[in-house]
Amino acid sequence: MSEKKQLVSIGVAAKNAGISRQSLQYYLMLDLMEPTEVTDSGRRKFDQAAVERIKLIKKLEYLKTF
């Protein structure tokens, strides 16, 4: 039996990754990542793997400044 992924909203995903909601929206706009799922009403949902990808993007963005 497979486990259902726990999905969180864009705000919770951003908070868990240590960035602002606006930064996550910017990453999505640049196509650096995609939400795990989009509900019928258009809400974007993210799993833990997506949160880890957000953290990676943040680290790479930081390293770019050196």
PDB file of N, CA and C in Angstrom:
ATOM      1  N   MET A   1       0.839  -1.179   0.000  1.00  0.00           N
ATOM      2  CA  MET A   1       0.000   0.000   0.000  1.00  0.00           C
ATOM      3  C   MET A   1       0.885   1.244   0.000  1.00  0.00           C
ATOM      4  N   SER A   2       0.632   2.168  -0.910  1.00  0.00           N
ATOM      5  CA  SER A   2       1.484   3.353  -1.000  1.00  0.00           C
ATOM      6  C   SER A   2       0.967   4.459  -0.091  1.00  0.00           C
ATOM      7  N   GLU A   3       1.913   5.219   0.442  1.00  0.00           N
ATOM      8  CA  GLU A   3       1.550   6.344   1.293  1.00  0.00           C
ATOM      9  C   GLU A   3       1.131   7.521   0.433  1.00  0.00           C
ATOM     10  N   LYS A   4       0.136   8.248   0.881  1.00  0.00           N
ATOM     11  CA  LYS A   4      -0.256   9.460   0.183  1.00  0.00           C
ATOM     12  C   LYS A   4       0.682  10.575   0.620  1.00  0.00           C
ATOM     13  N   LYS A   5       1.178  11.316  -0.352  1.00  0.00           N
ATOM     14  CA  LYS A   5       2.078  12.422  -0.043  1.00  0.00           C
ATOM     15  C   LYS A   5       1.328  13.488   0.747  1.00  0.00           C
ATOM     16  N   GLN A   6       1.996  14.049   1.740  1.00  0.00           N
ATOM     17  CA  GLN A   6       1.399  15.149   2.476  1.00  0.00           C
ATOM     18  C   GLN A   6       1.700  16.423   1.701  1.00  0.00           C
ATOM     19  N   LEU A   7       0.666  17.100   1.274  1.00  0.00           N
ATOM     20  CA  LEU A   7       0.809  18.310   0.480  1.00  0.00           C
ATOM     21  C   LEU A   7       0.470  19.524   1.330  1.00  0.00           C
ATOM     22  N   VAL A   8       1.228  20.593   1.117  1.00  0.00           N
ATOM     23  CA  VAL A   8       1.002  21.841   1.852  1.00  0.00           C
ATOM     24  C   VAL A   8       0.806  22.987   0.869  1.00  0.00           C
ATOM     25  N   SER A   9       0.242  24.061   1.364  1.00  0.00           N
ATOM     26  CA  SER A   9      -0.014  25.247   0.542  1.00  0.00           C
ATOM     27  C   SER A   9       1.284  25.983   0.228  1.00  0.00           C
ATOM     28  N   ILE A  10       1.197  26.939  -0.659  1.00  0.00           N
ATOM     29  CA  ILE A  10       2.373  27.719  -1.064  1.00  0.00           C
ATOM     30  C   ILE A  10       2.978  28.474   0.118  1.00  0.00           C
ATOM     31  N   GLY A  11       2.133  28.998   0.993  1.00  0.00           N
ATOM     32  CA  GLY A  11       2.624  29.733   2.158  1.00  0.00           C
ATOM     33  C   GLY A  11       3.387  28.836   3.125  1.00  0.00           C
ATOM     34  N   VAL A  12       2.845  27.655   3.387  1.00  0.00           N
ATOM     35  CA  VAL A  12       3.495  26.710   4.293  1.00  0.00           C
ATOM     36  C   VAL A  12       4.791  26.183   3.673  1.00  0.00           C
ATOM     37  N   ALA A  13       4.769  25.881   2.386  1.00  0.00           N
ATOM     38  CA  ALA A  13       5.976  25.410   1.706  1.00  0.00           C
ATOM     39  C   ALA A  13       7.079  26.463   1.777  1.00  0.00           C
ATOM     40  N   ALA A  14       6.727  27.702   1.524  1.00  0.00           N
ATOM     41  CA  ALA A  14       7.713  28.789   1.592  1.00  0.00           C
ATOM     42  C   ALA A  14       8.279  28.912   2.998  1.00  0.00           C
ATOM     43  N   LYS A  15       7.409  28.873   4.001  1.00  0.00           N
ATOM     44  CA  LYS A  15       7.854  28.994   5.392  1.00  0.00           C
ATOM     45  C   LYS A  15       8.779  27.840   5.756  1.00  0.00           C
ATOM     46  N   ASN A  16       8.411  26.613   5.369  1.00  0.00           N
ATOM     47  CA  ASN A  16       9.241  25.440   5.666  1.00  0.00           C
ATOM     48  C   ASN A  16      10.597  25.507   4.973  1.00  0.00           C
ATOM     49  N   ALA A  17      10.659  26.185   3.835  1.00  0.00           N
ATOM     50  CA  ALA A  17      11.922  26.315   3.096  1.00  0.00           C
ATOM     51  C   ALA A  17      12.725  27.540   3.536  1.00  0.00           C
ATOM     52  N   GLY A  18      12.121  28.393   4.353  1.00  0.00           N
ATOM     53  CA  GLY A  18      12.843  29.562   4.855  1.00  0.00           C
ATOM     54  C   GLY A  18      12.874  30.737   3.896  1.00  0.00           C
ATOM     55  N   ILE A  19      11.864  30.834   3.026  1.00  0.00           N
ATOM     56  CA  ILE A  19      11.783  31.966   2.103  1.00  0.00           C
ATOM     57  C   ILE A  19      10.397  32.586   2.210  1.00  0.00           C
ATOM     58  N   SER A  20      10.223  33.721   1.560  1.00  0.00           N
ATOM     59  CA  SER A  20       8.915  34.368   1.559  1.00  0.00           C
ATOM     60  C   SER A  20       8.014  33.734   0.507  1.00  0.00           C
ATOM     61  N   ARG A  21       6.733  33.925   0.683  1.00  0.00           N
ATOM     62  CA  ARG A  21       5.757  33.430  -0.294  1.00  0.00           C
ATOM     63  C   ARG A  21       6.008  34.071  -1.657  1.00  0.00           C
ATOM     64  N   GLN A  22       6.364  35.345  -1.640  1.00  0.00           N
ATOM     65  CA  GLN A  22       6.637  36.060  -2.886  1.00  0.00           C
ATOM     66  C   GLN A  22       7.846  35.482  -3.604  1.00  0.00           C
ATOM     67  N   SER A  23       8.863  35.078  -2.853  1.00  0.00           N
ATOM     68  CA  SER A  23      10.040  34.461  -3.473  1.00  0.00           C
ATOM     69  C   SER A  23       9.669  33.147  -4.148  1.00  0.00           C
ATOM     70  N   LEU A  24       8.830  32.358  -3.484  1.00  0.00           N
ATOM     71  CA  LEU A  24       8.401  31.102  -4.082  1.00  0.00           C
ATOM     72  C   LEU A  24       7.570  31.354  -5.339  1.00  0.00           C
ATOM     73  N   GLN A  25       6.728  32.356  -5.298  1.00  0.00           N
ATOM     74  CA  GLN A  25       5.951  32.707  -6.490  1.00  0.00           C
ATOM     75  C   GLN A  25       6.889  33.128  -7.624  1.00  0.00           C
ATOM     76  N   TYR A  26       7.965  33.826  -7.285  1.00  0.00           N
ATOM     77  CA  TYR A  26       8.957  34.237  -8.279  1.00  0.00           C
ATOM     78  C   TYR A  26       9.645  33.019  -8.891  1.00  0.00           C
ATOM     79  N   TYR A  27      10.038  32.045  -8.051  1.00  0.00           N
ATOM     80  CA  TYR A  27      10.647  30.815  -8.556  1.00  0.00           C
ATOM     81  C   TYR A  27       9.704  30.100  -9.522  1.00  0.00           C
ATOM     82  N   LEU A  28       8.422  30.080  -9.185  1.00  0.00           N
ATOM     83  CA  LEU A  28       7.436  29.444 -10.053  1.00  0.00           C
ATOM     84  C   LEU A  28       7.307  30.208 -11.371  1.00  0.00           C
ATOM     85  N   MET A  29       7.316  31.528 -11.287  1.00  0.00           N
ATOM     86  CA  MET A  29       7.197  32.357 -12.484  1.00  0.00           C
ATOM     87  C   MET A  29       8.383  32.138 -13.429  1.00  0.00           C
ATOM     88  N   LEU A  30       9.570  31.922 -12.862  1.00  0.00           N
ATOM     89  CA  LEU A  30      10.779  31.689 -13.665  1.00  0.00           C
ATOM     90  C   LEU A  30      10.889  30.246 -14.142  1.00  0.00           C
ATOM     91  N   ASP A  31       9.923  29.409 -13.787  1.00  0.00           N
ATOM     92  CA  ASP A  31       9.928  27.981 -14.127  1.00  0.00           C
ATOM     93  C   ASP A  31      11.122  27.244 -13.535  1.00  0.00           C
ATOM     94  N   LEU A  32      11.587  27.695 -12.363  1.00  0.00           N
ATOM     95  CA  LEU A  32      12.643  26.974 -11.662  1.00  0.00           C
ATOM     96  C   LEU A  32      12.087  25.721 -11.012  1.00  0.00           C
ATOM     97  N   MET A  33      10.793  25.705 -10.814  1.00  0.00           N
ATOM     98  CA  MET A  33      10.119  24.546 -10.243  1.00  0.00           C
ATOM     99  C   MET A  33       8.635  24.607 -10.553  1.00  0.00           C
ATOM    100  N   GLU A  34       7.963  23.507 -10.278  1.00  0.00           N
ATOM    101  CA  GLU A  34       6.523  23.424 -10.469  1.00  0.00           C
ATOM    102  C   GLU A  34       5.895  22.879  -9.196  1.00  0.00           C
ATOM    103  N   PRO A  35       4.645  23.220  -8.933  1.00  0.00           N
ATOM    104  CA  PRO A  35       3.987  22.637  -7.759  1.00  0.00           C
ATOM    105  C   PRO A  35       3.811  21.132  -7.956  1.00  0.00           C
ATOM    106  N   THR A  36       3.737  20.415  -6.870  1.00  0.00           N
ATOM    107  CA  THR A  36       3.518  18.975  -6.925  1.00  0.00           C
ATOM    108  C   THR A  36       2.142  18.671  -7.502  1.00  0.00           C
ATOM    109  N   GLU A  37       1.182  19.495  -7.125  1.00  0.00           N
ATOM    110  CA  GLU A  37      -0.198  19.284  -7.561  1.00  0.00           C
ATOM    111  C   GLU A  37      -0.907  20.630  -7.625  1.00  0.00           C
ATOM    112  N   VAL A  38      -1.828  20.743  -8.550  1.00  0.00           N
ATOM    113  CA  VAL A  38      -2.692  21.927  -8.635  1.00  0.00           C
ATOM    114  C   VAL A  38      -4.121  21.425  -8.480  1.00  0.00           C
ATOM    115  N   THR A  39      -4.841  21.983  -7.500  1.00  0.00           N
ATOM    116  CA  THR A  39      -6.206  21.531  -7.256  1.00  0.00           C
ATOM    117  C   THR A  39      -7.134  22.030  -8.357  1.00  0.00           C
ATOM    118  N   ASP A  40      -8.345  21.505  -8.363  1.00  0.00           N
ATOM    119  CA  ASP A  40      -9.347  21.937  -9.345  1.00  0.00           C
ATOM    120  C   ASP A  40      -9.620  23.435  -9.251  1.00  0.00           C
ATOM    121  N   SER A  41      -9.462  23.995  -8.045  1.00  0.00           N
ATOM    122  CA  SER A  41      -9.700  25.426  -7.861  1.00  0.00           C
ATOM    123  C   SER A  41      -8.461  26.273  -8.150  1.00  0.00           C
ATOM    124  N   GLY A  42      -7.354  25.617  -8.566  1.00  0.00           N
ATOM    125  CA  GLY A  42      -6.152  26.346  -8.949  1.00  0.00           C
ATOM    126  C   GLY A  42      -5.139  26.551  -7.838  1.00  0.00           C
ATOM    127  N   ARG A  43      -5.388  25.989  -6.670  1.00  0.00           N
ATOM    128  CA  ARG A  43      -4.424  26.128  -5.563  1.00  0.00           C
ATOM    129  C   ARG A  43      -3.227  25.225  -5.812  1.00  0.00           C
ATOM    130  N   ARG A  44      -2.045  25.787  -5.591  1.00  0.00           N
ATOM    131  CA  ARG A  44      -0.809  25.031  -5.790  1.00  0.00           C
ATOM    132  C   ARG A  44      -0.426  24.356  -4.482  1.00  0.00           C
ATOM    133  N   LYS A  45      -0.104  23.080  -4.555  1.00  0.00           N
ATOM    134  CA  LYS A  45       0.262  22.290  -3.380  1.00  0.00           C
ATOM    135  C   LYS A  45       1.653  21.709  -3.586  1.00  0.00           C
ATOM    136  N   PHE A  46       2.403  21.558  -2.483  1.00  0.00           N
ATOM    137  CA  PHE A  46       3.785  21.125  -2.539  1.00  0.00           C
ATOM    138  C   PHE A  46       4.035  20.001  -1.544  1.00  0.00           C
ATOM    139  N   ASP A  47       4.853  19.008  -1.946  1.00  0.00           N
ATOM    140  CA  ASP A  47       5.244  17.945  -1.032  1.00  0.00           C
ATOM    141  C   ASP A  47       6.631  18.247  -0.464  1.00  0.00           C
ATOM    142  N   GLN A  48       7.143  17.343   0.380  1.00  0.00           N
ATOM    143  CA  GLN A  48       8.431  17.575   1.028  1.00  0.00           C
ATOM    144  C   GLN A  48       9.576  17.629   0.014  1.00  0.00           C
ATOM    145  N   ALA A  49       9.499  16.866  -1.049  1.00  0.00           N
ATOM    146  CA  ALA A  49      10.545  16.913  -2.080  1.00  0.00           C
ATOM    147  C   ALA A  49      10.599  18.289  -2.739  1.00  0.00           C
ATOM    148  N   ALA A  50       9.439  18.896  -2.934  1.00  0.00           N
ATOM    149  CA  ALA A  50       9.395  20.243  -3.517  1.00  0.00           C
ATOM    150  C   ALA A  50      10.000  21.260  -2.555  1.00  0.00           C
ATOM    151  N   VAL A  51       9.727  21.103  -1.265  1.00  0.00           N
ATOM    152  CA  VAL A  51      10.309  22.013  -0.256  1.00  0.00           C
ATOM    153  C   VAL A  51      11.832  21.889  -0.275  1.00  0.00           C
ATOM    154  N   GLU A  52      12.336  20.672  -0.405  1.00  0.00           N
ATOM    155  CA  GLU A  52      13.789  20.473  -0.477  1.00  0.00           C
ATOM    156  C   GLU A  52      14.366  21.122  -1.736  1.00  0.00           C
ATOM    157  N   ARG A  53      13.638  21.067  -2.829  1.00  0.00           N
ATOM    158  CA  ARG A  53      14.090  21.727  -4.066  1.00  0.00           C
ATOM    159  C   ARG A  53      14.122  23.244  -3.876  1.00  0.00           C
ATOM    160  N   ILE A  54      13.141  23.790  -3.183  1.00  0.00           N
ATOM    161  CA  ILE A  54      13.116  25.230  -2.897  1.00  0.00           C
ATOM    162  C   ILE A  54      14.354  25.613  -2.098  1.00  0.00           C
ATOM    163  N   LYS A  55      14.685  24.809  -1.101  1.00  0.00           N
ATOM    164  CA  LYS A  55      15.883  25.073  -0.288  1.00  0.00           C
ATOM    165  C   LYS A  55      17.139  25.052  -1.158  1.00  0.00           C
ATOM    166  N   LEU A  56      17.207  24.108  -2.091  1.00  0.00           N
ATOM    167  CA  LEU A  56      18.353  24.022  -2.991  1.00  0.00           C
ATOM    168  C   LEU A  56      18.448  25.268  -3.865  1.00  0.00           C
ATOM    169  N   ILE A  57      17.351  25.704  -4.414  1.00  0.00           N
ATOM    170  CA  ILE A  57      17.335  26.918  -5.244  1.00  0.00           C
ATOM    171  C   ILE A  57      17.818  28.108  -4.433  1.00  0.00           C
ATOM    172  N   LYS A  58      17.366  28.200  -3.185  1.00  0.00           N
ATOM    173  CA  LYS A  58      17.789  29.297  -2.299  1.00  0.00           C
ATOM    174  C   LYS A  58      19.305  29.252  -2.089  1.00  0.00           C
ATOM    175  N   LYS A  59      19.855  28.054  -1.833  1.00  0.00           N
ATOM    176  CA  LYS A  59      21.301  27.916  -1.632  1.00  0.00           C
ATOM    177  C   LYS A  59      22.076  28.293  -2.892  1.00  0.00           C
ATOM    178  N   LEU A  60      21.597  27.837  -4.036  1.00  0.00           N
ATOM    179  CA  LEU A  60      22.278  28.158  -5.292  1.00  0.00           C
ATOM    180  C   LEU A  60      22.223  29.653  -5.583  1.00  0.00           C
ATOM    181  N   GLU A  61      21.109  30.266  -5.255  1.00  0.00           N
ATOM    182  CA  GLU A  61      20.978  31.712  -5.440  1.00  0.00           C
ATOM    183  C   GLU A  61      21.974  32.450  -4.546  1.00  0.00           C
ATOM    184  N   TYR A  62      22.143  31.964  -3.310  1.00  0.00           N
ATOM    185  CA  TYR A  62      23.104  32.562  -2.388  1.00  0.00           C
ATOM    186  C   TYR A  62      24.528  32.406  -2.905  1.00  0.00           C
ATOM    187  N   LEU A  63      24.859  31.224  -3.411  1.00  0.00           N
ATOM    188  CA  LEU A  63      26.216  30.978  -3.919  1.00  0.00           C
ATOM    189  C   LEU A  63      26.547  31.832  -5.131  1.00  0.00           C
ATOM    190  N   LYS A  64      25.531  32.214  -5.871  1.00  0.00           N
ATOM    191  CA  LYS A  64      25.725  33.058  -7.058  1.00  0.00           C
ATOM    192  C   LYS A  64      26.336  34.410  -6.694  1.00  0.00           C
ATOM    193  N   THR A  65      26.169  34.843  -5.440  1.00  0.00           N
ATOM    194  CA  THR A  65      26.665  36.161  -5.031  1.00  0.00           C
ATOM    195  C   THR A  65      28.172  36.170  -4.780  1.00  0.00           C
ATOM    196  N   PHE A  66      28.795  34.992  -4.767  1.00  0.00           N
ATOM    197  CA  PHE A  66      30.250  34.944  -4.514  1.00  0.00           C
ATOM    198  C   PHE A  66      31.038  35.023  -5.785  1.00  0.00           C
TER     199      PHE A  66
END
